[in-house]
Amino acid sequence: GALVIIYEDHKHMSALRVEPGKTLNNRFGAFRHNDMVGRRYGAQLLSLDGRKYVYLLRPTPELWTASLSHRTQILYIADISMICLQLELGPGAVVVEAGTGSGSLSHALARAVGPTGRLHTYEF
Ligand SMILES: C[S@@+](CC[C@H](N)C(=O)[O-])C[C@H]1O[C@@H](n2cnc3c(N)ncnc32)[C@H](O)[C@@H]1O
């Protein structure tokens, strides 16, 4: 049930919900979800044929942005950084965001305000 970022290389990564019994297929081969269960974030996972590997990474706002498919316009790290800086965001801040979209910005806003802050994000 954990969400994990499957890291192939810095240009190829994807978010995956681990579901025992399933198999992930990508250009590096086949990877059993069962083999992900119980592994630590950061672990290397060998493909079934043992020829290639991926890394299992803990999701972060940066990795979420990098792993989104780019069918629609999303905000990227440079603009997200500038927005957080100019809003002087920090723990406890309250933010209202219009246009959640894929949540590329939302994840960074939520982390910046922390558990004592609040993010209200609206998507129609
Ligand atoms: C360019 S996308 C936003 C991407 C998002 N900021 C991200 O980084 O993933 C714009 C989003 O705003 C939504 N949107 C546009 N007008 C809106 C409105 N008036 N109220 C709420 N959402 C709106 C669209 O449906 C779309 O999902």
PDB file of C-alpha atoms and ligand atoms in Angstrom:
ATOM      1  CA  GLY A   1       0.000   0.000   0.000  1.00  0.00           C
ATOM      2  CA  ALA A   2       2.971   2.343   0.199  1.00  0.00           C
ATOM      3  CA  LEU A   3       3.528   5.011  -2.428  1.00  0.00           C
ATOM      4  CA  VAL A   4       7.005   4.724  -3.884  1.00  0.00           C
ATOM      5  CA  ILE A   5       8.922   6.562  -6.570  1.00  0.00           C
ATOM      6  CA  ILE A   6      10.424   4.113  -9.042  1.00  0.00           C
ATOM      7  CA  TYR A   7      13.676   5.763 -10.070  1.00  0.00           C
ATOM      8  CA  GLU A   8      15.228   4.544 -13.321  1.00  0.00           C
ATOM      9  CA  ASP A   9      17.441   7.582 -13.948  1.00  0.00           C
ATOM     10  CA  HIS A  10      17.158  11.350 -13.474  1.00  0.00           C
ATOM     11  CA  LYS A  11      14.897  11.651 -16.524  1.00  0.00           C
ATOM     12  CA  HIS A  12      12.744   8.591 -15.935  1.00  0.00           C
ATOM     13  CA  MET A  13      10.817   8.057 -12.718  1.00  0.00           C
ATOM     14  CA  SER A  14       7.241   7.241 -11.838  1.00  0.00           C
ATOM     15  CA  ALA A  15       5.030   7.036  -8.780  1.00  0.00           C
ATOM     16  CA  LEU A  16       3.697   3.587  -7.905  1.00  0.00           C
ATOM     17  CA  ARG A  17       1.292   2.264  -5.279  1.00  0.00           C
ATOM     18  CA  VAL A  18       2.666  -1.110  -4.127  1.00  0.00           C
ATOM     19  CA  GLU A  19       0.078  -3.876  -4.518  1.00  0.00           C
ATOM     20  CA  PRO A  20       1.195  -7.417  -3.657  1.00  0.00           C
ATOM     21  CA  GLY A  21       0.738  -9.815  -6.574  1.00  0.00           C
ATOM     22  CA  LYS A  22       1.230  -7.166  -9.249  1.00  0.00           C
ATOM     23  CA  THR A  23       4.199  -6.720 -11.565  1.00  0.00           C
ATOM     24  CA  LEU A  24       5.673  -3.466 -12.829  1.00  0.00           C
ATOM     25  CA  ASN A  25       6.955  -3.552 -16.395  1.00  0.00           C
ATOM     26  CA  ASN A  26       9.148  -0.791 -17.738  1.00  0.00           C
ATOM     27  CA  ARG A  27      12.033  -0.416 -20.181  1.00  0.00           C
ATOM     28  CA  PHE A  28      14.349  -1.909 -17.555  1.00  0.00           C
ATOM     29  CA  GLY A  29      12.367  -5.127 -17.272  1.00  0.00           C
ATOM     30  CA  ALA A  30       9.835  -6.656 -14.913  1.00  0.00           C
ATOM     31  CA  PHE A  31       9.727  -5.977 -11.169  1.00  0.00           C
ATOM     32  CA  ARG A  32       7.459  -7.803  -8.730  1.00  0.00           C
ATOM     33  CA  HIS A  33       5.629  -5.642  -6.220  1.00  0.00           C
ATOM     34  CA  ASN A  34       6.089  -8.530  -3.743  1.00  0.00           C
ATOM     35  CA  ASP A  35       9.837  -7.916  -3.918  1.00  0.00           C
ATOM     36  CA  MET A  36       9.282  -4.275  -2.893  1.00  0.00           C
ATOM     37  CA  VAL A  37       7.380  -5.135   0.279  1.00  0.00           C
ATOM     38  CA  GLY A  38       9.534  -4.744   3.378  1.00  0.00           C
ATOM     39  CA  ARG A  39      12.370  -2.988   1.525  1.00  0.00           C
ATOM     40  CA  ARG A  40      13.665   0.328   2.820  1.00  0.00           C
ATOM     41  CA  TYR A  41      13.337   3.543   0.840  1.00  0.00           C
ATOM     42  CA  GLY A  42      16.531   3.939  -1.162  1.00  0.00           C
ATOM     43  CA  ALA A  43      16.824   0.217  -1.845  1.00  0.00           C
ATOM     44  CA  GLN A  44      17.954  -1.056  -5.219  1.00  0.00           C
ATOM     45  CA  LEU A  45      15.606  -3.567  -6.851  1.00  0.00           C
ATOM     46  CA  LEU A  46      16.852  -5.984  -9.496  1.00  0.00           C
ATOM     47  CA  SER A  47      14.667  -6.846 -12.480  1.00  0.00           C
ATOM     48  CA  LEU A  48      13.421 -10.431 -12.707  1.00  0.00           C
ATOM     49  CA  ASP A  49      16.110 -11.301 -15.272  1.00  0.00           C
ATOM     50  CA  GLY A  50      18.737  -9.718 -12.999  1.00  0.00           C
ATOM     51  CA  ARG A  51      20.111  -7.460 -15.747  1.00  0.00           C
ATOM     52  CA  LYS A  52      18.844  -4.009 -14.717  1.00  0.00           C
ATOM     53  CA  TYR A  53      17.713  -2.282 -11.560  1.00  0.00           C
ATOM     54  CA  VAL A  54      15.646   0.608 -10.255  1.00  0.00           C
ATOM     55  CA  TYR A  55      15.704   2.440  -6.929  1.00  0.00           C
ATOM     56  CA  LEU A  56      12.728   2.620  -4.576  1.00  0.00           C
ATOM     57  CA  LEU A  57      12.587   6.191  -3.309  1.00  0.00           C
ATOM     58  CA  ARG A  58      10.476   7.917  -0.682  1.00  0.00           C
ATOM     59  CA  PRO A  59       8.127  10.422  -2.348  1.00  0.00           C
ATOM     60  CA  THR A  60       9.074  14.080  -1.921  1.00  0.00           C
ATOM     61  CA  PRO A  61       7.548  17.173  -3.557  1.00  0.00           C
ATOM     62  CA  GLU A  62      10.572  17.341  -5.888  1.00  0.00           C
ATOM     63  CA  LEU A  63      10.277  13.699  -6.964  1.00  0.00           C
ATOM     64  CA  TRP A  64       6.502  14.049  -7.368  1.00  0.00           C
ATOM     65  CA  THR A  65       7.016  16.972  -9.774  1.00  0.00           C
ATOM     66  CA  ALA A  66       9.692  15.057 -11.691  1.00  0.00           C
ATOM     67  CA  SER A  67       7.594  11.897 -11.961  1.00  0.00           C
ATOM     68  CA  LEU A  68       4.389  13.492 -13.310  1.00  0.00           C
ATOM     69  CA  SER A  69       3.531  12.841 -16.918  1.00  0.00           C
ATOM     70  CA  HIS A  70       3.671  16.129 -18.747  1.00  0.00           C
ATOM     71  CA  ARG A  71       0.413  16.001 -20.661  1.00  0.00           C
ATOM     72  CA  THR A  72      -0.745  19.200 -18.994  1.00  0.00           C
ATOM     73  CA  GLN A  73       1.099  22.271 -17.835  1.00  0.00           C
ATOM     74  CA  ILE A  74       2.486  21.890 -14.324  1.00  0.00           C
ATOM     75  CA  LEU A  75       4.705  24.106 -12.236  1.00  0.00           C
ATOM     76  CA  TYR A  76       8.373  23.117 -12.075  1.00  0.00           C
ATOM     77  CA  ILE A  77      11.002  23.431  -9.378  1.00  0.00           C
ATOM     78  CA  ALA A  78      12.305  26.880 -10.423  1.00  0.00           C
ATOM     79  CA  ASP A  79       8.876  28.523 -10.267  1.00  0.00           C
ATOM     80  CA  ILE A  80       7.806  26.561  -7.190  1.00  0.00           C
ATOM     81  CA  SER A  81      10.930  27.745  -5.356  1.00  0.00           C
ATOM     82  CA  MET A  82      10.272  31.370  -6.318  1.00  0.00           C
ATOM     83  CA  ILE A  83       6.627  31.169  -5.231  1.00  0.00           C
ATOM     84  CA  CYS A  84       7.519  29.697  -1.822  1.00  0.00           C
ATOM     85  CA  LEU A  85      10.258  32.296  -1.359  1.00  0.00           C
ATOM     86  CA  GLN A  86       8.180  35.319  -2.329  1.00  0.00           C
ATOM     87  CA  LEU A  87       5.246  34.165  -0.202  1.00  0.00           C
ATOM     88  CA  GLU A  88       7.730  33.783   2.677  1.00  0.00           C
ATOM     89  CA  LEU A  89       6.185  30.403   3.389  1.00  0.00           C
ATOM     90  CA  GLY A  90       7.105  28.629   6.551  1.00  0.00           C
ATOM     91  CA  PRO A  91       5.634  26.425   9.267  1.00  0.00           C
ATOM     92  CA  GLY A  92       2.176  27.573  10.351  1.00  0.00           C
ATOM     93  CA  ALA A  93       1.347  29.562   7.211  1.00  0.00           C
ATOM     94  CA  VAL A  94      -2.112  29.303   5.662  1.00  0.00           C
ATOM     95  CA  VAL A  95      -2.214  29.127   1.856  1.00  0.00           C
ATOM     96  CA  VAL A  96      -5.113  29.178  -0.588  1.00  0.00           C
ATOM     97  CA  GLU A  97      -4.296  27.752  -4.013  1.00  0.00           C
ATOM     98  CA  ALA A  98      -6.606  27.867  -7.034  1.00  0.00           C
ATOM     99  CA  GLY A  99      -6.129  25.236  -9.738  1.00  0.00           C
ATOM    100  CA  THR A 100      -4.725  22.124  -8.033  1.00  0.00           C
ATOM    101  CA  GLY A 101      -4.150  20.287 -11.311  1.00  0.00           C
ATOM    102  CA  SER A 102      -1.642  17.470 -10.775  1.00  0.00           C
ATOM    103  CA  GLY A 103      -0.621  18.852  -7.406  1.00  0.00           C
ATOM    104  CA  SER A 104       2.910  19.678  -8.464  1.00  0.00           C
ATOM    105  CA  LEU A 105       2.826  22.966  -6.557  1.00  0.00           C
ATOM    106  CA  SER A 106       0.470  21.675  -3.852  1.00  0.00           C
ATOM    107  CA  HIS A 107       2.953  19.123  -2.494  1.00  0.00           C
ATOM    108  CA  ALA A 108       5.636  21.770  -2.049  1.00  0.00           C
ATOM    109  CA  LEU A 109       3.178  24.193  -0.422  1.00  0.00           C
ATOM    110  CA  ALA A 110       1.981  21.516   2.002  1.00  0.00           C
ATOM    111  CA  ARG A 111       5.518  20.632   3.041  1.00  0.00           C
ATOM    112  CA  ALA A 112       6.477  24.291   3.465  1.00  0.00           C
ATOM    113  CA  VAL A 113       3.563  25.068   5.804  1.00  0.00           C
ATOM    114  CA  GLY A 114       4.076  21.833   7.733  1.00  0.00           C
ATOM    115  CA  PRO A 115       1.731  20.143  10.176  1.00  0.00           C
ATOM    116  CA  THR A 116       0.951  23.409  11.960  1.00  0.00           C
ATOM    117  CA  GLY A 117      -0.042  25.209   8.743  1.00  0.00           C
ATOM    118  CA  ARG A 118      -2.872  24.636   6.321  1.00  0.00           C
ATOM    119  CA  LEU A 119      -3.205  24.378   2.551  1.00  0.00           C
ATOM    120  CA  HIS A 120      -6.615  24.924   0.959  1.00  0.00           C
ATOM    121  CA  THR A 121      -6.450  23.980  -2.697  1.00  0.00           C
ATOM    122  CA  TYR A 122      -9.365  24.215  -5.119  1.00  0.00           C
ATOM    123  CA  GLU A 123      -9.837  22.428  -8.426  1.00  0.00           C
ATOM    124  CA  PHE A 124     -12.964  22.671 -10.504  1.00  0.00           C
TER     125      PHE A 124
HETATM  126  C1  LIG B   1      -1.998  24.656 -15.353  1.00  0.00           C
HETATM  127  S1  LIG B   1      -3.004  23.662 -14.325  1.00  0.00           S
HETATM  128  C2  LIG B   1      -2.331  23.856 -12.714  1.00  0.00           C
HETATM  129  C3  LIG B   1      -1.234  22.962 -12.404  1.00  0.00           C
HETATM  130  C4  LIG B   1      -0.849  22.916 -10.955  1.00  0.00           C
HETATM  131  N1  LIG B   1      -0.588  24.231 -10.401  1.00  0.00           N
HETATM  132  C5  LIG B   1       0.370  22.021 -10.860  1.00  0.00           C
HETATM  133  O1  LIG B   1       1.471  22.555 -10.684  1.00  0.00           O
HETATM  134  O2  LIG B   1       0.227  20.805 -10.998  1.00  0.00           O
HETATM  135  C6  LIG B   1      -4.388  24.719 -14.083  1.00  0.00           C
HETATM  136  C7  LIG B   1      -5.487  24.045 -13.298  1.00  0.00           C
HETATM  137  O3  LIG B   1      -6.376  25.020 -12.833  1.00  0.00           O
HETATM  138  C8  LIG B   1      -7.701  24.553 -12.959  1.00  0.00           C
HETATM  139  N2  LIG B   1      -8.544  25.730 -13.009  1.00  0.00           N
HETATM  140  C9  LIG B   1      -8.653  26.634 -14.005  1.00  0.00           C
HETATM  141  N3  LIG B   1      -9.501  27.615 -13.672  1.00  0.00           N
HETATM  142  C10 LIG B   1      -9.931  27.338 -12.411  1.00  0.00           C
HETATM  143  C11 LIG B   1     -10.844  27.998 -11.524  1.00  0.00           C
HETATM  144  N4  LIG B   1     -11.462  29.120 -11.866  1.00  0.00           N
HETATM  145  N5  LIG B   1     -11.038  27.425 -10.309  1.00  0.00           N
HETATM  146  C12 LIG B   1     -10.412  26.282  -9.965  1.00  0.00           C
HETATM  147  N6  LIG B   1      -9.546  25.623 -10.758  1.00  0.00           N
HETATM  148  C13 LIG B   1      -9.324  26.137 -11.981  1.00  0.00           C
HETATM  149  C14 LIG B   1      -7.664  23.708 -14.222  1.00  0.00           C
HETATM  150  O4  LIG B   1      -8.695  22.746 -14.241  1.00  0.00           O
HETATM  151  C15 LIG B   1      -6.281  23.056 -14.134  1.00  0.00           C
HETATM  152  O5  LIG B   1      -6.334  21.821 -13.472  1.00  0.00           O
END
